[in-house]
Short mmCIF file of C-alpha atoms in Angstrom, two decimals:
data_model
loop_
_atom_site.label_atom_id
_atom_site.label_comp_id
_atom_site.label_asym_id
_atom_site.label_seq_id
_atom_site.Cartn_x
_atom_site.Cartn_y
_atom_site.Cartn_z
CA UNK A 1 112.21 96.59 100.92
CA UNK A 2 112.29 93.60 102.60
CA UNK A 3 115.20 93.94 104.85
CA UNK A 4 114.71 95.43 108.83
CA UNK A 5 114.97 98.33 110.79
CA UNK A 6 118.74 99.30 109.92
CA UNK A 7 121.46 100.92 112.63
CA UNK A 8 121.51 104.55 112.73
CA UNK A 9 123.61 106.32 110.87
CA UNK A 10 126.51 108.29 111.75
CA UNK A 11 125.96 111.63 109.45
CA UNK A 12 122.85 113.80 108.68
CA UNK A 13 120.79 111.84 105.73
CA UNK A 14 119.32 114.06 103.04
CA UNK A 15 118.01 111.26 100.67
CA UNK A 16 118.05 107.83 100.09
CA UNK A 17 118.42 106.01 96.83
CA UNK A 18 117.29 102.60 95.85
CA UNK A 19 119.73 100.29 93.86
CA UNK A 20 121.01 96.37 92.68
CA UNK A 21 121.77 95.59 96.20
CA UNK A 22 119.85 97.40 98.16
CA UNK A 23 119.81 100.81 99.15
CA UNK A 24 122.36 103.99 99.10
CA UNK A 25 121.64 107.16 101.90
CA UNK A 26 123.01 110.50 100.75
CA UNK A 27 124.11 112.86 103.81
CA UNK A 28 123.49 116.43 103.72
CA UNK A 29 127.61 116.96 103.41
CA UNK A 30 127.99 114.62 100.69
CA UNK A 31 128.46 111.47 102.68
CA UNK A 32 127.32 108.08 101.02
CA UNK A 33 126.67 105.08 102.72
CA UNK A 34 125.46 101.70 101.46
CA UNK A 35 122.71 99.21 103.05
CA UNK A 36 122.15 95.53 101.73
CA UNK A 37 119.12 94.02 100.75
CA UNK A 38 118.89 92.84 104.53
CA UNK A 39 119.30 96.01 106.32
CA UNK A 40 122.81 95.98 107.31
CA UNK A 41 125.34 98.77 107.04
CA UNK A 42 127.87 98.26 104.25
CA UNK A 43 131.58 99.86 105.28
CA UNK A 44 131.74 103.49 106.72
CA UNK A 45 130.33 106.61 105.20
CA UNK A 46 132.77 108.19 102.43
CA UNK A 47 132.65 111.54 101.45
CA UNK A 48 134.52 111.29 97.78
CA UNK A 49 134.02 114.84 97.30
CA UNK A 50 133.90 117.51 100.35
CA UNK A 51 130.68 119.26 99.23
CA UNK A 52 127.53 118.65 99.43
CA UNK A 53 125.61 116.66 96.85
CA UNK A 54 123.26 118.49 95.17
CA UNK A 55 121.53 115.43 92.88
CA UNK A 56 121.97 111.70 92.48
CA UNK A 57 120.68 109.14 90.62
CA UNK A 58 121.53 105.50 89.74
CA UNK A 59 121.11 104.04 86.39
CA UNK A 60 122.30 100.24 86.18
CA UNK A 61 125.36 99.99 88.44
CA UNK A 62 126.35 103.74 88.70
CA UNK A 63 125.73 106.79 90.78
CA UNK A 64 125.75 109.60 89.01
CA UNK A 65 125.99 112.92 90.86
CA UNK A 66 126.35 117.06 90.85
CA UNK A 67 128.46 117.84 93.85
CA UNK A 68 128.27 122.27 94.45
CA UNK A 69 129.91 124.74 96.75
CA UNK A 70 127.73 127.66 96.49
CA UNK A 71 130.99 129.72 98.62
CA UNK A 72 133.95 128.72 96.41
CA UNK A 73 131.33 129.03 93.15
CA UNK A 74 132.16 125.66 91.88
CA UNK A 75 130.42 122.31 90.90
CA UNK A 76 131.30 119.03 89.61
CA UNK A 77 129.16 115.77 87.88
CA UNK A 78 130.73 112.65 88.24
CA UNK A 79 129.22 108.44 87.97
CA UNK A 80 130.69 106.37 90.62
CA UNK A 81 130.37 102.43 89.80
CA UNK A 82 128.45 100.87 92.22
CA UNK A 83 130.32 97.80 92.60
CA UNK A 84 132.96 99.64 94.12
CA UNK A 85 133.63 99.94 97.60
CA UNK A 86 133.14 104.35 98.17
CA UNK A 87 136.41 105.99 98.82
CA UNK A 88 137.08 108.98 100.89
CA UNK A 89 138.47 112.14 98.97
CA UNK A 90 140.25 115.32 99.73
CA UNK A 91 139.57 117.99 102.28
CA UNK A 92 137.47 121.26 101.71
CA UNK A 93 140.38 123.20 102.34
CA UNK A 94 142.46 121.94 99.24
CA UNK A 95 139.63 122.72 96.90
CA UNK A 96 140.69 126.69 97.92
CA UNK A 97 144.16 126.22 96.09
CA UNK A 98 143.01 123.90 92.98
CA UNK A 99 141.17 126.61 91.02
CA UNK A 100 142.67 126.12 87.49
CA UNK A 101 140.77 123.64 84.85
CA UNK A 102 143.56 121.34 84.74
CA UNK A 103 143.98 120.99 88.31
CA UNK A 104 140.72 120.84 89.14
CA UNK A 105 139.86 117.94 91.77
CA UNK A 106 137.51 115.65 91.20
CA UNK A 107 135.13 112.77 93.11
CA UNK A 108 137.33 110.04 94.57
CA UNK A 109 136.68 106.90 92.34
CA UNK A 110 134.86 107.84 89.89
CA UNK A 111 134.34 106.35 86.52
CA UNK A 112 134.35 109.74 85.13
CA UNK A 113 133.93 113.40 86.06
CA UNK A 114 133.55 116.86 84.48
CA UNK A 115 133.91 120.50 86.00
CA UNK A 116 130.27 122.44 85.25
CA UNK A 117 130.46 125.89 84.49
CA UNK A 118 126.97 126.84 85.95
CA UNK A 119 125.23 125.47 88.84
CA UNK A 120 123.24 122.62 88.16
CA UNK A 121 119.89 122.91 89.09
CA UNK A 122 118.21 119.55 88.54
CA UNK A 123 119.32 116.07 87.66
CA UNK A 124 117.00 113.15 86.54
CA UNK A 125 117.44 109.58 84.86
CA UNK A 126 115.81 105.99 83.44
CA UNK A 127 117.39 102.96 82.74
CA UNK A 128 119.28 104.28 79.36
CA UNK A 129 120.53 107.93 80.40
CA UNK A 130 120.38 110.79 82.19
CA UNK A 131 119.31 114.82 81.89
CA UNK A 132 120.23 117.61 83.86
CA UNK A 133 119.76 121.37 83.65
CA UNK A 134 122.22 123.90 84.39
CA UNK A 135 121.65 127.42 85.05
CA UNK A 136 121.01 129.41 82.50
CA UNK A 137 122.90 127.15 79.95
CA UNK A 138 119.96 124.98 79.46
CA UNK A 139 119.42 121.18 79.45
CA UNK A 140 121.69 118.25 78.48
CA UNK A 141 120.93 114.69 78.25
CA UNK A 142 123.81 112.72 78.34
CA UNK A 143 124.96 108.46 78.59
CA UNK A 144 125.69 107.02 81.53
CA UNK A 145 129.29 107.23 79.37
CA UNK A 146 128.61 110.97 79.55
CA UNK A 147 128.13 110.79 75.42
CA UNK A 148 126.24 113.58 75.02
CA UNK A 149 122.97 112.91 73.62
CA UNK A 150 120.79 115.76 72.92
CA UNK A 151 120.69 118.97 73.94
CA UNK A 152 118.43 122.02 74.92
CA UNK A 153 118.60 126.06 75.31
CA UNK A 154 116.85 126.84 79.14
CA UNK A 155 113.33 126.52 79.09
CA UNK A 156 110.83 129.52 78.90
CA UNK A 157 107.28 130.63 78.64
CA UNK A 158 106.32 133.85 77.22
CA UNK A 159 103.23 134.13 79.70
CA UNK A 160 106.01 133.74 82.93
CA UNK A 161 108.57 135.58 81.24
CA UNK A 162 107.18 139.02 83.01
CA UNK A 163 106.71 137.58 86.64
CA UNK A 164 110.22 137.35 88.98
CA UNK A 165 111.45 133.70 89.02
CA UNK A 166 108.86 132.22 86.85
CA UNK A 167 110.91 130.14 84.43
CA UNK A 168 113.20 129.22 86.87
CA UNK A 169 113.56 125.30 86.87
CA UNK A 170 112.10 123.72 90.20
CA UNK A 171 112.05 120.19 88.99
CA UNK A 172 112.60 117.55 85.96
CA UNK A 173 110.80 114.29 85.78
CA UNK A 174 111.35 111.49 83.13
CA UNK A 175 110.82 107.78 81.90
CA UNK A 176 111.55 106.19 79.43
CA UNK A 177 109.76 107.99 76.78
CA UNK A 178 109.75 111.43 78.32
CA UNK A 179 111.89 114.16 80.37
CA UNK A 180 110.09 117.16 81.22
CA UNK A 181 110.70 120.27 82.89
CA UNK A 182 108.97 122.31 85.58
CA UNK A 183 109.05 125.71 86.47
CA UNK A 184 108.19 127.46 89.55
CA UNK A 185 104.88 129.53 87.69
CA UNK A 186 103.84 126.14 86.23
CA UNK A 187 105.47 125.77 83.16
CA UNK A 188 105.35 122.35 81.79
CA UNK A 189 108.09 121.61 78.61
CA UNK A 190 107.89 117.95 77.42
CA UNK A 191 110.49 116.46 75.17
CA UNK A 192 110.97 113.06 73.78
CA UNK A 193 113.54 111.48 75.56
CA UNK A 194 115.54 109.94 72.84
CA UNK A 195 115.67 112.69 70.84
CA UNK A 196 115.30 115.72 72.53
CA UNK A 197 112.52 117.00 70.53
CA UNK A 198 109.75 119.37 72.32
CA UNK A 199 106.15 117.33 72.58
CA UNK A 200 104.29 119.98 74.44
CA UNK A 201 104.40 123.38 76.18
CA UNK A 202 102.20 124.53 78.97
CA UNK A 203 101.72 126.55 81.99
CA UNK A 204 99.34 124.90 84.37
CA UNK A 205 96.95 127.04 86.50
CA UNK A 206 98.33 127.10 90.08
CA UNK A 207 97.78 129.46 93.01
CA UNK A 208 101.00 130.23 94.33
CA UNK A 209 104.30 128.86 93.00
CA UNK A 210 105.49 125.04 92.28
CA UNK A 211 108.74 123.57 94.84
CA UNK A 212 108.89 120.53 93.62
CA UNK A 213 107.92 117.23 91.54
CA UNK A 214 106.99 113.64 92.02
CA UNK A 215 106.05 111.61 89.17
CA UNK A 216 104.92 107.89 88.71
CA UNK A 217 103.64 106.93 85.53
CA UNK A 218 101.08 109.12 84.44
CA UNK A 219 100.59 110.21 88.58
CA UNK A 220 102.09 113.38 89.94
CA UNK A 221 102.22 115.09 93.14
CA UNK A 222 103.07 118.49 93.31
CA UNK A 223 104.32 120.40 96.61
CA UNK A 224 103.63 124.22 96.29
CA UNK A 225 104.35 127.08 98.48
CA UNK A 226 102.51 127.71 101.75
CA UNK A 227 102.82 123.24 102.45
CA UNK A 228 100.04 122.39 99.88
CA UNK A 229 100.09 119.55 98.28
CA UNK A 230 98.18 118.54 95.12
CA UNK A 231 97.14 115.61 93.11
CA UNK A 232 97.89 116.52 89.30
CA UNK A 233 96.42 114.01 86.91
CA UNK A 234 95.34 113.84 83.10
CA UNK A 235 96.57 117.55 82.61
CA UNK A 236 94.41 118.81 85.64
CA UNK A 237 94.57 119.19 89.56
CA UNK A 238 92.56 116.52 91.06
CA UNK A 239 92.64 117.85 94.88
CA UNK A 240 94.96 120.01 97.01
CA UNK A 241 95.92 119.20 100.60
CA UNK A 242 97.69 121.09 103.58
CA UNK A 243 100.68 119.18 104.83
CA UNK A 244 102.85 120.91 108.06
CA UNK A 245 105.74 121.71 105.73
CA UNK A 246 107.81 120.74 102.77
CA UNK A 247 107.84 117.20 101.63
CA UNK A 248 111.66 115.57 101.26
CA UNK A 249 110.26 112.43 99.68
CA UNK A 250 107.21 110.87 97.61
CA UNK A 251 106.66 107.78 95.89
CA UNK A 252 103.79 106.64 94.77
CA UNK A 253 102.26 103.31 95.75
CA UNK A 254 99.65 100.84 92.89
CA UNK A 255 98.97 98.91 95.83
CA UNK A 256 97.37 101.79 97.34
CA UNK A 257 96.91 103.86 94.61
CA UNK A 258 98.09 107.20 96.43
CA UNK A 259 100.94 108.57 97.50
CA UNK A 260 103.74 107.73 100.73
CA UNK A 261 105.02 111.41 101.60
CA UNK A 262 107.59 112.16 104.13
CA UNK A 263 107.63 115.37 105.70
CA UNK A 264 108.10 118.34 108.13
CA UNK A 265 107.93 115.92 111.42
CA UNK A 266 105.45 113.84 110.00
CA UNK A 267 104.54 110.61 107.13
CA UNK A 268 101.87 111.48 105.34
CA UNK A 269 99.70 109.16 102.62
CA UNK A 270 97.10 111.33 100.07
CA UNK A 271 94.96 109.32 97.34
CA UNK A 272 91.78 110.94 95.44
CA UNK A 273 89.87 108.96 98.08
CA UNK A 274 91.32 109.56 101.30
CA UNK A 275 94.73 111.31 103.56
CA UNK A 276 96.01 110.20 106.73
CA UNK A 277 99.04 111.89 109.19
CA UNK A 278 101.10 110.54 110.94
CA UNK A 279 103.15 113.32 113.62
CA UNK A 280 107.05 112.76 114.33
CA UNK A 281 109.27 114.12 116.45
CA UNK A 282 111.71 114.65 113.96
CA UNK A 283 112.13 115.42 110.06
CA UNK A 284 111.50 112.98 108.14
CA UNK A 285 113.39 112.30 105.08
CA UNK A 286 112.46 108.56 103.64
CA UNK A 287 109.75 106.33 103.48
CA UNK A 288 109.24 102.79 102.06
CA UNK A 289 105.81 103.05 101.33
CA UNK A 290 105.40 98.90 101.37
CA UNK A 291 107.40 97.83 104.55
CA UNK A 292 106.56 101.27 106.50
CA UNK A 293 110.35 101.33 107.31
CA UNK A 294 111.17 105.40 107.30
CA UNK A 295 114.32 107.35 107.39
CA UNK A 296 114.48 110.68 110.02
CA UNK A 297 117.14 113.98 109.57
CA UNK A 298 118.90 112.58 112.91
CA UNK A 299 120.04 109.41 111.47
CA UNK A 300 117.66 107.04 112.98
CA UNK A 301 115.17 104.34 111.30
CA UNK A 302 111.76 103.37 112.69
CA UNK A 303 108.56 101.41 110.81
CA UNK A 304 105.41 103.22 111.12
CA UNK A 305 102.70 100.84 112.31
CA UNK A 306 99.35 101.96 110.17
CA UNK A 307 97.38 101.56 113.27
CA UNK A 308 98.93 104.59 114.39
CA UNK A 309 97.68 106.76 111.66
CA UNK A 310 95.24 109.28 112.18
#
C-alpha cells in the first residue's frame, strides 16, 4: 500500500478488501466504498443491497458477495464488476413485499445474482473461482460466471459429531491448489480445489473451540475462544498467545515472517520469535502490515509508528 493516510469514512467499516486499483472498505450495513492506489476516496458509499454483507471477495475485476437478513430470513450472492462505478439499490422496507422467487430483488449492478436458500456461512476465493458453504446444504465451488464447479455434502467428523456445535463451519481457507474447511471443535476437511475431491480429514487438538482462520501459504493463525491466539504450522500448534479480544483482521507478513493482527482496541504482530501490542482507543478493523496504515470501527485511518510498540 503505497498510497497515504485516506479521509475518514462516512459509514461503520467492517472489512477492507484489496483489489486492481487499490482498495474496497465494506461497512457493517453493506456499504462499499472504493480508495485508489493513492489514498483518495473514489465517489460516495453505495449500498446496492440494504443488508448487511456477510462475505466478499474479489477475483480479477469482480466482487463477489453473500448479502443476509437474519429478520426477514433471506440471503442473496451476487459479483459486481469492478470497473463499474457502485450503484445505490432499494430500501429495506421493499424487500418486506418482494417475497416470491420471481420477484425477488437483487444487488444493484450486478453481473449476476442468485437467491440462497440457506444462510451462507463462509465464502472464500483464488484467482480462478470461488467456494462457499451454506448451512446445512454443504459446499459449492462455483466460476466467477457462477458455473458450478464441484460440489460437496456439509462437512462432518464422527469424533465432533456428539459435542453441541462441533461441525459447525467457522471458517474456509483456499489457494490455488486447496479449499479447506474448519470447524469450531477443530475439524480440518481438505479438498483439491479443481476437483473437489477430499485430500485429508482431521480434527486438530485444541483447548476450547476455533472462531476463525487466517491462512498464508503453508502459515496459519488461528483465533480461539477466551482471545487466544495460536500459531498453527506443519499440522501442529507452534505457540498460543492472549490477545484483549477477537481479531477482525490478519495477514501475514515474509518480510517479517509473523503475523499483522488487528484487534479489540489494539494492532497486534505475533511470530515464533517474538509479539508486540500496540493499545487503541478504538476497534480496530484493518491493517497494512507494510505501510502501518490501519483502519478503526469509527471510520478513521491512522499509521502506527513501530516505535510506539510495546
Amino acid at each position: 500500500m503505497a498510497w497515504g493516510i485516506p479521509d475518514n469514512l462516512e459509514f461503520t467499516p467492517k472489512e477492507v478488501l484489496r483489489y486492481f486499483n487499490g482498495h474496497i472498505v465494506v461497512g457493517v450495513d453493506g456499504e462499499l466504498q472504493k480508495i485508489d492506489h493513492d489514498g483518495n476516496l473514489v465517489g460516495q458509499p453505495k449500498k446496492p443491497f440494504p443488508t448487511p454483507i456477510k462475505s466478499a471477495v474479489i477475483i480479477d475485476n469482480m466482487l463477489v458477495a453473500t448479502w443476509l437478513d437474519q429478520e426477514l430470513l433471506l440471503a442473496r450472492m451476487a459479483a459486481i464488476d469492478l470497473n463499474n462505478d457502485f450503484q445505490q439499490g432499494v430500501n429495506r422496507g421493499d424487500l418486506r413485499v418482494r417475497r416470491t422467487i420471481d420477484k425477488s430483488i437483487h444487488p444493484q449492478g450486478n453481473t449476476w445474482s442468485h437467491v440462497l436458500d440457506a444462510e451462507p456461512l463462509s465464502l472464500t476465493a483464488n484467482s480462478n473461482s470461488f467456494t462457499f458453504v451454506l448451512w446445512r446444504k454443504g459446499i459449492y465451488n462455483l466460476s466467477v460466471e457462477a458455473i458450478e464447479n464441484w460440489r460437496s455434502p456439509e462437512p462432518s467428523w464422527k469424533k465432533l459429531a456428539k459435542i453441541p456445535r462441533a461441525m459447525e463451519t467457522v471458517g474456509t481457507t483456499c489457494d490455488e491448489q486447496y479449499f479447506e474447511s474448519w470447524s469450531k471443535g477443530g475439524g480440518i476437511i481438505r479438498f483439491d480445489i479443481k476437483s473437489g475431491k477430499t485430500i485429508e480429514s482431521k480434527i486438530i487438538p485444541i483447548d476450547g473451540y476455533l472462531e476463525a482462520v487466517f491462512k498464508h501459504g503453508e502459515h496459519y493463525l488461528l483465533q480461539l475462544n477466551n482471545s487466544i491466539i495460536a500459531i498453527y504450522e506443519a499440522g501442529e500448534i507452534k505457540l498460543t498467545a492472549k490477545l484483549s479480544g477477537p481479531i477482525n483482521y490478519a495477514e501475514w507478513s515474509e518480510d517479517d515472517q509473523g503475523w499483522h493482527i488487528a484487534g479489540w482496541r489494539e494492532l497486534a504482530f505475533i511470530s515464533a520469535k517474538t509479539m508486540s501490542r500496540t493499545q487503541l482507543s478504538e476497534i480496530a478493523v484493518y491493517i497494512d502490515g507494510n505501510s502501518g496504515i490501519y483502519l478503526c470501527n469509527d471510520g478513521t485511518w491512522d499509521i502506527i509508528d513501530a516505535l510506539e510498540e510495546e
